Short mmCIF file of C-alpha atoms in Angstrom, two decimals:
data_model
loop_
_atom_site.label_atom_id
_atom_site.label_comp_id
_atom_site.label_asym_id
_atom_site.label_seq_id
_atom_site.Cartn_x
_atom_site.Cartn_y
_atom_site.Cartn_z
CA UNK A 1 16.58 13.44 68.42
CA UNK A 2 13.00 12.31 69.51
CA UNK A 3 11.64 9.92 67.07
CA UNK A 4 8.91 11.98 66.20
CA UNK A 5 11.46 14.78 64.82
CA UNK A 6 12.49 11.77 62.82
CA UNK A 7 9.30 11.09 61.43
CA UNK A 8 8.65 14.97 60.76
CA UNK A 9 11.87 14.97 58.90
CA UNK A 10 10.88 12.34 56.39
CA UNK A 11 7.91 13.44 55.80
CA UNK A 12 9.19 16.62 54.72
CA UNK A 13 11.56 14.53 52.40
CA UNK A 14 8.74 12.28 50.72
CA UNK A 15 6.98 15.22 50.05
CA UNK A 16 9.52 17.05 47.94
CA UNK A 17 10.42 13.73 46.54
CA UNK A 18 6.76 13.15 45.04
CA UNK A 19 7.30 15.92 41.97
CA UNK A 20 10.27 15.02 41.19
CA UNK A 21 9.14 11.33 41.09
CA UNK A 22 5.88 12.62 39.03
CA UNK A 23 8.44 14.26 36.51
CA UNK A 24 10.66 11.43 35.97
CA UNK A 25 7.45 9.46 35.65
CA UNK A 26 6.34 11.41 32.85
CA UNK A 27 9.62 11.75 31.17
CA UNK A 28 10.24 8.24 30.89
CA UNK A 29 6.32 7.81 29.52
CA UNK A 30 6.62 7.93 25.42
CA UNK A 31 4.82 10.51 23.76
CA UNK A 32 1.73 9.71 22.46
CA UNK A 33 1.40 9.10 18.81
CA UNK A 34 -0.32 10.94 16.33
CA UNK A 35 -2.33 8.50 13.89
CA UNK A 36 -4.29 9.12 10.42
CA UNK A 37 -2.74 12.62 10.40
CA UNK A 38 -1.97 13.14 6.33
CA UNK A 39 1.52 15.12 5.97
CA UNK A 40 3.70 15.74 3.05
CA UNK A 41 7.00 13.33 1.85
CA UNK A 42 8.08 15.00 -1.47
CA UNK A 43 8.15 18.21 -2.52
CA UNK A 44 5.29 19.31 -4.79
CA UNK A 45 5.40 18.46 -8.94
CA UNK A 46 8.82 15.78 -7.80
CA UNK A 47 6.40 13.82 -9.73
CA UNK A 48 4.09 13.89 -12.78
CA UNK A 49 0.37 13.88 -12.50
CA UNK A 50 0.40 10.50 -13.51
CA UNK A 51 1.69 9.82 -10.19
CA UNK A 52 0.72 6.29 -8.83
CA UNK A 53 2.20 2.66 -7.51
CA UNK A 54 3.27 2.53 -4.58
CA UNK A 55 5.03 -0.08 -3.36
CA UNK A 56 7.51 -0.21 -0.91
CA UNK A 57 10.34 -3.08 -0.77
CA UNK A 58 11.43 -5.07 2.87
CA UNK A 59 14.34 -2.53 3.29
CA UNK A 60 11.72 0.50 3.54
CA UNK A 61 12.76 1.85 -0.60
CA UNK A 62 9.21 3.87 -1.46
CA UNK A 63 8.88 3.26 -5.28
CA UNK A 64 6.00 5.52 -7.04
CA UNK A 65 5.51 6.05 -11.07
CA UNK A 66 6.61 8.52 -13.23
CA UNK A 67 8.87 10.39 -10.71
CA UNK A 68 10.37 14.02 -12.67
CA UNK A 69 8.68 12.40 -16.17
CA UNK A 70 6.59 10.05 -17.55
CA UNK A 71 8.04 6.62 -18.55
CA UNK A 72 10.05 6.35 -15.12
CA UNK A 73 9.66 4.41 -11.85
CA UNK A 74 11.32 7.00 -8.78
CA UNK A 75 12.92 5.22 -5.52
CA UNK A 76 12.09 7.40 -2.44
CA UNK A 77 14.60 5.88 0.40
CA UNK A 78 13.79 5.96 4.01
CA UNK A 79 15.87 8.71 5.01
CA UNK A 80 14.26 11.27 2.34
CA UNK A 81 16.49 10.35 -0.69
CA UNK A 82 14.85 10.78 -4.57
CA UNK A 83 16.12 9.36 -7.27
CA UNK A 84 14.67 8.33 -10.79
CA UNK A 85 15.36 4.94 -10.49
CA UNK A 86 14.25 3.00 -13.62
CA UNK A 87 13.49 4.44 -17.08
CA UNK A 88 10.92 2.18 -19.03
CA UNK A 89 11.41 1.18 -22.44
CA UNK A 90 9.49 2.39 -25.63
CA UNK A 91 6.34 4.15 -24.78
CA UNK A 92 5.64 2.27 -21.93
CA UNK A 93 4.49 3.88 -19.33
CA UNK A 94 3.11 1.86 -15.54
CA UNK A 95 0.77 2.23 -13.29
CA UNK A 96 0.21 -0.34 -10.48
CA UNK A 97 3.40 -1.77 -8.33
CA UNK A 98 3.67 -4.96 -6.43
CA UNK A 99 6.70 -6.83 -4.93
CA UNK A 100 6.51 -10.80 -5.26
CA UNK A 101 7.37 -13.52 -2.84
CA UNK A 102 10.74 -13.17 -3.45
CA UNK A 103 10.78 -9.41 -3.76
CA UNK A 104 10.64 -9.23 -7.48
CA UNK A 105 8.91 -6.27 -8.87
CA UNK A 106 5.94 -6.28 -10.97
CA UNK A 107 4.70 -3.36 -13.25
CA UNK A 108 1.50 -2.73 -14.55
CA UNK A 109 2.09 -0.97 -18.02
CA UNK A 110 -0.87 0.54 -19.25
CA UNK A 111 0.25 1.51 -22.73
CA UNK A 112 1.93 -1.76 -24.30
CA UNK A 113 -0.55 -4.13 -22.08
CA UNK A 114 2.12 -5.48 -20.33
CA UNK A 115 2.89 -7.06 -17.38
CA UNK A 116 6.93 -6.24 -16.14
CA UNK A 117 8.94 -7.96 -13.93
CA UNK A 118 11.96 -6.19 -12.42
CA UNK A 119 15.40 -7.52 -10.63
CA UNK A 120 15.44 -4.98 -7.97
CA UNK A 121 19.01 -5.80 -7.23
CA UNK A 122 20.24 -5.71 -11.16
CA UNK A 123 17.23 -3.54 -12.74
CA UNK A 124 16.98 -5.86 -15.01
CA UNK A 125 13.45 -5.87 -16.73
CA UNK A 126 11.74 -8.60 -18.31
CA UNK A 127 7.88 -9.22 -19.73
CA UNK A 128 6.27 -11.12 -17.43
CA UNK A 129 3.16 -11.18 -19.82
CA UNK A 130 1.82 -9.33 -22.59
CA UNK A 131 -2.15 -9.49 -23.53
CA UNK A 132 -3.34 -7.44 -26.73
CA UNK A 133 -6.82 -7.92 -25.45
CA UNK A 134 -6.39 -5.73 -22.70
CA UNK A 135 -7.36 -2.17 -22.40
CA UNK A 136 -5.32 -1.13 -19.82
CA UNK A 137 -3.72 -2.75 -17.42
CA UNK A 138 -4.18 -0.26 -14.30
CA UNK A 139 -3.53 -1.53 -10.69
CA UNK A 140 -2.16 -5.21 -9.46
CA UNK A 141 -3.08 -7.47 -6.42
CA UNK A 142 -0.74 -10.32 -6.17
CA UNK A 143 -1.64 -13.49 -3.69
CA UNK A 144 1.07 -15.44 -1.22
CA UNK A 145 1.78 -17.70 -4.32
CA UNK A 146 2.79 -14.73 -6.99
CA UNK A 147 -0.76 -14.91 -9.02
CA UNK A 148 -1.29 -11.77 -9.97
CA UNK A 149 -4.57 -9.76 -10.78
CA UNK A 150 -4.94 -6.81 -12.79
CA UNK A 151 -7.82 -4.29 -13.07
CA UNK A 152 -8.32 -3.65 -16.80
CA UNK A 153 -10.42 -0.54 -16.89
CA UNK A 154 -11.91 1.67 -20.07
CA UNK A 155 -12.40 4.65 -19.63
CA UNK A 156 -14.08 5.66 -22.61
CA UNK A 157 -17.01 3.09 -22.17
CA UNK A 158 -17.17 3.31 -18.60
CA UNK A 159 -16.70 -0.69 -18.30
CA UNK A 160 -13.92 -3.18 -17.29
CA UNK A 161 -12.15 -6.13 -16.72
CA UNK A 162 -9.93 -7.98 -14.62
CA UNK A 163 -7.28 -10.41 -15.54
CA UNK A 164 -5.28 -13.10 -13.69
CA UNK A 165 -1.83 -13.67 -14.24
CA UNK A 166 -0.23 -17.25 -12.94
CA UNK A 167 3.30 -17.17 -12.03
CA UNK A 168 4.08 -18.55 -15.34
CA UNK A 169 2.86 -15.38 -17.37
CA UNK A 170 -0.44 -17.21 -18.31
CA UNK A 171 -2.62 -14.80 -19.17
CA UNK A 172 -6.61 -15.73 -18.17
CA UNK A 173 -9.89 -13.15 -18.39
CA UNK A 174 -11.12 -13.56 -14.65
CA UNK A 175 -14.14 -11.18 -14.78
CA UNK A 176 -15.72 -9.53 -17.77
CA UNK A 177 -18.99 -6.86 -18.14
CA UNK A 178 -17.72 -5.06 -15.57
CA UNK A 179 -17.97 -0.98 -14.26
CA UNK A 180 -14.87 0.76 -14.83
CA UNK A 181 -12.63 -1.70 -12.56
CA UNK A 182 -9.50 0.30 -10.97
CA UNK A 183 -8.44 -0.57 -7.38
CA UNK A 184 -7.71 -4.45 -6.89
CA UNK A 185 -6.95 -6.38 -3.23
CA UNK A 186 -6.07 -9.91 -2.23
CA UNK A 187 -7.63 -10.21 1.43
CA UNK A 188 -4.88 -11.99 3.66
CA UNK A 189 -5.93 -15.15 3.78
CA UNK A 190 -6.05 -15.49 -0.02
CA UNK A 191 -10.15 -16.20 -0.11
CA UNK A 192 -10.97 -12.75 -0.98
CA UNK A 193 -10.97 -10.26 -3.79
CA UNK A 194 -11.38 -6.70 -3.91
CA UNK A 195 -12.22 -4.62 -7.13
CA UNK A 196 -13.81 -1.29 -6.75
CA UNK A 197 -15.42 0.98 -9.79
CA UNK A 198 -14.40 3.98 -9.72
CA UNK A 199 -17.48 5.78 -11.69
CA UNK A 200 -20.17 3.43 -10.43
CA UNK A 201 -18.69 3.89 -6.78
CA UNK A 202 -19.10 0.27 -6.15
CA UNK A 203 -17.08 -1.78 -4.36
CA UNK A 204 -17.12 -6.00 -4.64
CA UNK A 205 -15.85 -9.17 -3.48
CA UNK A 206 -15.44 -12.19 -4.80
CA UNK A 207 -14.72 -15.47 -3.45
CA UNK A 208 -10.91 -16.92 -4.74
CA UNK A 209 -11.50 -20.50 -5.64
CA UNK A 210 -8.13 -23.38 -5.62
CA UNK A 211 -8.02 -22.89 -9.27
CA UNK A 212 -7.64 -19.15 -8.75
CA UNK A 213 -10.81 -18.75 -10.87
CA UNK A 214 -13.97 -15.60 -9.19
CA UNK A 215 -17.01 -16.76 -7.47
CA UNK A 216 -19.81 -15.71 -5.33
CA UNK A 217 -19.60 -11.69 -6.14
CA UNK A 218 -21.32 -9.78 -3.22
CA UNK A 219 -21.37 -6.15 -2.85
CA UNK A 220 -19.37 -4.78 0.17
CA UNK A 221 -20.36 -0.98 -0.42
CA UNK A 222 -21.52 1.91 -2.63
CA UNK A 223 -20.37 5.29 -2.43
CA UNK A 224 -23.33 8.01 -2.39
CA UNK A 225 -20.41 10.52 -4.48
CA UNK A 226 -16.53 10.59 -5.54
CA UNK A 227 -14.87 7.87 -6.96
CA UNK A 228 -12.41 5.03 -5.93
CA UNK A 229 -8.80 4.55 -6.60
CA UNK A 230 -6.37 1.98 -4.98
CA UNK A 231 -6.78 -0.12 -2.45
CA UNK A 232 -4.61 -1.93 0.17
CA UNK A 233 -5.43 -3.99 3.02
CA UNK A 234 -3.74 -4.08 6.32
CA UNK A 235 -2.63 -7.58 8.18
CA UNK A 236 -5.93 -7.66 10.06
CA UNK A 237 -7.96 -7.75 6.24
CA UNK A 238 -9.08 -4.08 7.24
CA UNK A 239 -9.02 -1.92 3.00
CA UNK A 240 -7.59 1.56 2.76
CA UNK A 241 -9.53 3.05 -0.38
CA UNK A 242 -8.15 6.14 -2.10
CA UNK A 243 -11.52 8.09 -2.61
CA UNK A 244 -10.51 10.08 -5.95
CA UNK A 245 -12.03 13.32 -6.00
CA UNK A 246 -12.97 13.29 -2.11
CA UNK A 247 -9.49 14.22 -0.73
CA UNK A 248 -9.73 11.52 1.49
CA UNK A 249 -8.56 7.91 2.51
CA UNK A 250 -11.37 5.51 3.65
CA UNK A 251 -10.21 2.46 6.19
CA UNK A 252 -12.75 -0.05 5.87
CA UNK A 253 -13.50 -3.41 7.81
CA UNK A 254 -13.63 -6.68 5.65
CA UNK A 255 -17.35 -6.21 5.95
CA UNK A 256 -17.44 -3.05 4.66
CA UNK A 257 -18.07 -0.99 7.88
CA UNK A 258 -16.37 2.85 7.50
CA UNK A 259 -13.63 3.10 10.65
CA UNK A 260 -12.18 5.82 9.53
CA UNK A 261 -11.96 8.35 6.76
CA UNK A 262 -8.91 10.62 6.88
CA UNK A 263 -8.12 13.65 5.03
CA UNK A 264 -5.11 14.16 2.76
CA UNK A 265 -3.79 17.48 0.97
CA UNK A 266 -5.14 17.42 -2.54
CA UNK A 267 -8.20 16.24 -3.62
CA UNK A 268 -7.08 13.42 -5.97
CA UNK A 269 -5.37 10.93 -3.75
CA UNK A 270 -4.52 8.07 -6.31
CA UNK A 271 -3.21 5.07 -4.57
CA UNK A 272 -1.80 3.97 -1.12
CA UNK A 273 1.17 1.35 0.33
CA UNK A 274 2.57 0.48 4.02
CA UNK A 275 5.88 0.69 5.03
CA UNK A 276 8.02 2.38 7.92
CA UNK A 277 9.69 1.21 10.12
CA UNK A 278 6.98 -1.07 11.17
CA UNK A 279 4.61 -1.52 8.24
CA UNK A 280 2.25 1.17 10.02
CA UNK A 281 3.25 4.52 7.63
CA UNK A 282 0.86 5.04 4.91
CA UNK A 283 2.37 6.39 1.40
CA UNK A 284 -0.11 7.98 -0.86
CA UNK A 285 0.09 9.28 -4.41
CA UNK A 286 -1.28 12.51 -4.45
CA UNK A 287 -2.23 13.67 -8.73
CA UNK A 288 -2.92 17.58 -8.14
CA UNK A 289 0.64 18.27 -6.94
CA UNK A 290 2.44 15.57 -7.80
CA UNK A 291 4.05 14.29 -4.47
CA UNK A 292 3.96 11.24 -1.96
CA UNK A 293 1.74 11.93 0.87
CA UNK A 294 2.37 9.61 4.43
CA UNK A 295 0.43 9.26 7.73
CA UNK A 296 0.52 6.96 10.44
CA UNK A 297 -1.90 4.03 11.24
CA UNK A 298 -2.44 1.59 13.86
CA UNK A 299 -1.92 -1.74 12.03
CA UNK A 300 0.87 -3.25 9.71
CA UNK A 301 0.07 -3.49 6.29
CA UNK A 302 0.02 -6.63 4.53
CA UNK A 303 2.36 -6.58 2.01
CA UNK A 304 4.96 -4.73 4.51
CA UNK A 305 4.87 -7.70 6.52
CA UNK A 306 5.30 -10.53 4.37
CA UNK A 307 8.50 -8.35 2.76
CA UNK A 308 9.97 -8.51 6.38
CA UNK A 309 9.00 -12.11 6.20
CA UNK A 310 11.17 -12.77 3.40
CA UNK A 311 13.80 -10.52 4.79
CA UNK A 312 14.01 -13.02 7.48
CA UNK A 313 13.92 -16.03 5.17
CA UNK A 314 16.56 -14.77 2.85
CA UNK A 315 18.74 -14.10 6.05
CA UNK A 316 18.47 -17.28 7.22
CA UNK A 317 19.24 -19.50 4.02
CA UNK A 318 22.21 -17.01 3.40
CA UNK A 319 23.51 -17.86 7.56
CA UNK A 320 22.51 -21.55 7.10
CA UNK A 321 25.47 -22.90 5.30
CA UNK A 322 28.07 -21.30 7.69
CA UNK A 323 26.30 -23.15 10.48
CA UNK A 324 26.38 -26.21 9.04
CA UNK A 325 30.29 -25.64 8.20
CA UNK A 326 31.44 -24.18 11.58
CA UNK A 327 30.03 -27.76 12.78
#
């Protein structure tokens, strides 16, 4: 056959062979995700209007307050499971949720001004501390080295506090003469805090000093209308703010530019957590149906990341004596 036949021939051949290159091309490509895009997690009224937390634990658990009735903490697991998963004692009822350095659970409870710690592995709860002085213990920030700090709103004066509670339960007024503090954020590197006001529709931060003492307050922004609820900050220091009233969830940089404001059923989103398989699922408490909202986002959140962190750790001091033996 003349060569050129042969050349005609392959030609033919690359040509049909481009589609079907073009279509494996784009079946192998991964589809694009869909970020900031609010959807549902639990069906409507699973919990009470006093809905809020969250926190989620290093193997993905979603714990919210007052899941089917007031006075319980509900366990949402990663594959859709709901449970009620601790009952609280008295007439104790909590609000904020943190895990600890060593995954303990802490529990703001607003009614007996308490401060809970929970075994997640026994349920076994304990006061962590107790202040009389307190209004209300609402929502907790906790730093790398388990000191806590809890907003202490009133509602009825429009005015608030915030307290800081050292890993030893000792129980010190951090900030007094406030607006009516609610959501409360550590900044990663430990330097920063958060506090918003929810009916002022301020938002501050103060400088953490070595003693754990509040310095330098500056003003990071004002809201022109709706309120403020929880807050969390991603790994890169960026704060998702609940905006109470607004429907919405505001992303924020540490200097208090708006990057993104994304809309959530219900108009009374309450508080927000990471988690997911890789820290980048928001969980929101949503108060007009009673239900755990989620979308995705493009950054790990904080907290999620140092629970994998001690994931890691605890897996290693477990494997370390077996190494040592099989020596």
């Amino acid at each position: 056959m003349p060569r050129s036949r042969y050349a005609l021939r392959w030609l033919r051949a690359a040509a049909l062979a481009l589609p079907l290159v073009g279509l494996t091309a784009c079946a192998s490509q991964p589809a694009r995700e869909t970020l900031f895009l609010a959807t549902t997690l639990t069906a409507p009224h699973s919990f009470t209007k006093g809905i809020e937390g969250p926190a989620v634990d290093a193997d993905g658990n979603v714990y919210a307050v007052n899941f089917a009735r007031q006075q319980t903490i509900g366990k949402v697991s990663p594959d859709g499971k709901d449970e009620v998963w601790l009952t609280l004692p008295g007439n104790s009822i909590a609000n904020g949720i943190r895990f600890g350095s060593d995954g303990q659970m802490y529990l703001a409870d607003y009614v007996e001004h308490t401060i809970y710690k929970v075994d997640p592995a026994t349920r076994a709860l304990s006061i962590h501390a107790r202040e009389p002085r307190m209004s209300q213990p609402n929502d907790i920030a906790i730093t790398a080295g388990d000191v806590l700090y809890a907003s202490d709103p009133n509602w009825k004066d429009n005015t608030g506090r915030v307290w800081r509670i050292d890993p030893d339960g000792t129980v010190t007024l951090a900030l007094d003469a406030m607006g009516t503090a609610n959501g409360i954020e550590v900044s990663p590197d430990g330097k920063t805090l958060y506090v918003n006001e929810s009916v002022q529709r301020n938002l501050w931060a103060y400088t953490i000093a070595a003693d754990g003492s509040l310095a330098n307050k500056r003003l990071l922004i004002k809201f022109d209308d709706f309120g403020m609820d929880g807050m969390r900050v991603d790994v890169d220091g960026n704060l998702y703010v609940t905006r109470y009233g607004k429907g919405t969830v505001v992303k924020l940089s540490p200097a208090g530019k708006v990057l993104q404001e994304i809309t959530v059923p219900g108009a009374k989103p309450s508080n927000i957590a990471f988690g997911g398989p890789d820290g980048r699922t928001a969980y929101v408490t949503e108060v007009v149906q009673g239900r755990l909202l989620q979308f995705r986002v493009d950054r790990p959140g904080l907290e999620w990341e140092r629970g994998q962190q001690r994931k890691v750790n605890a897996a290693a001091a477990s494997a370390a004596p077996a190494s040592i033996s099989g020596e």
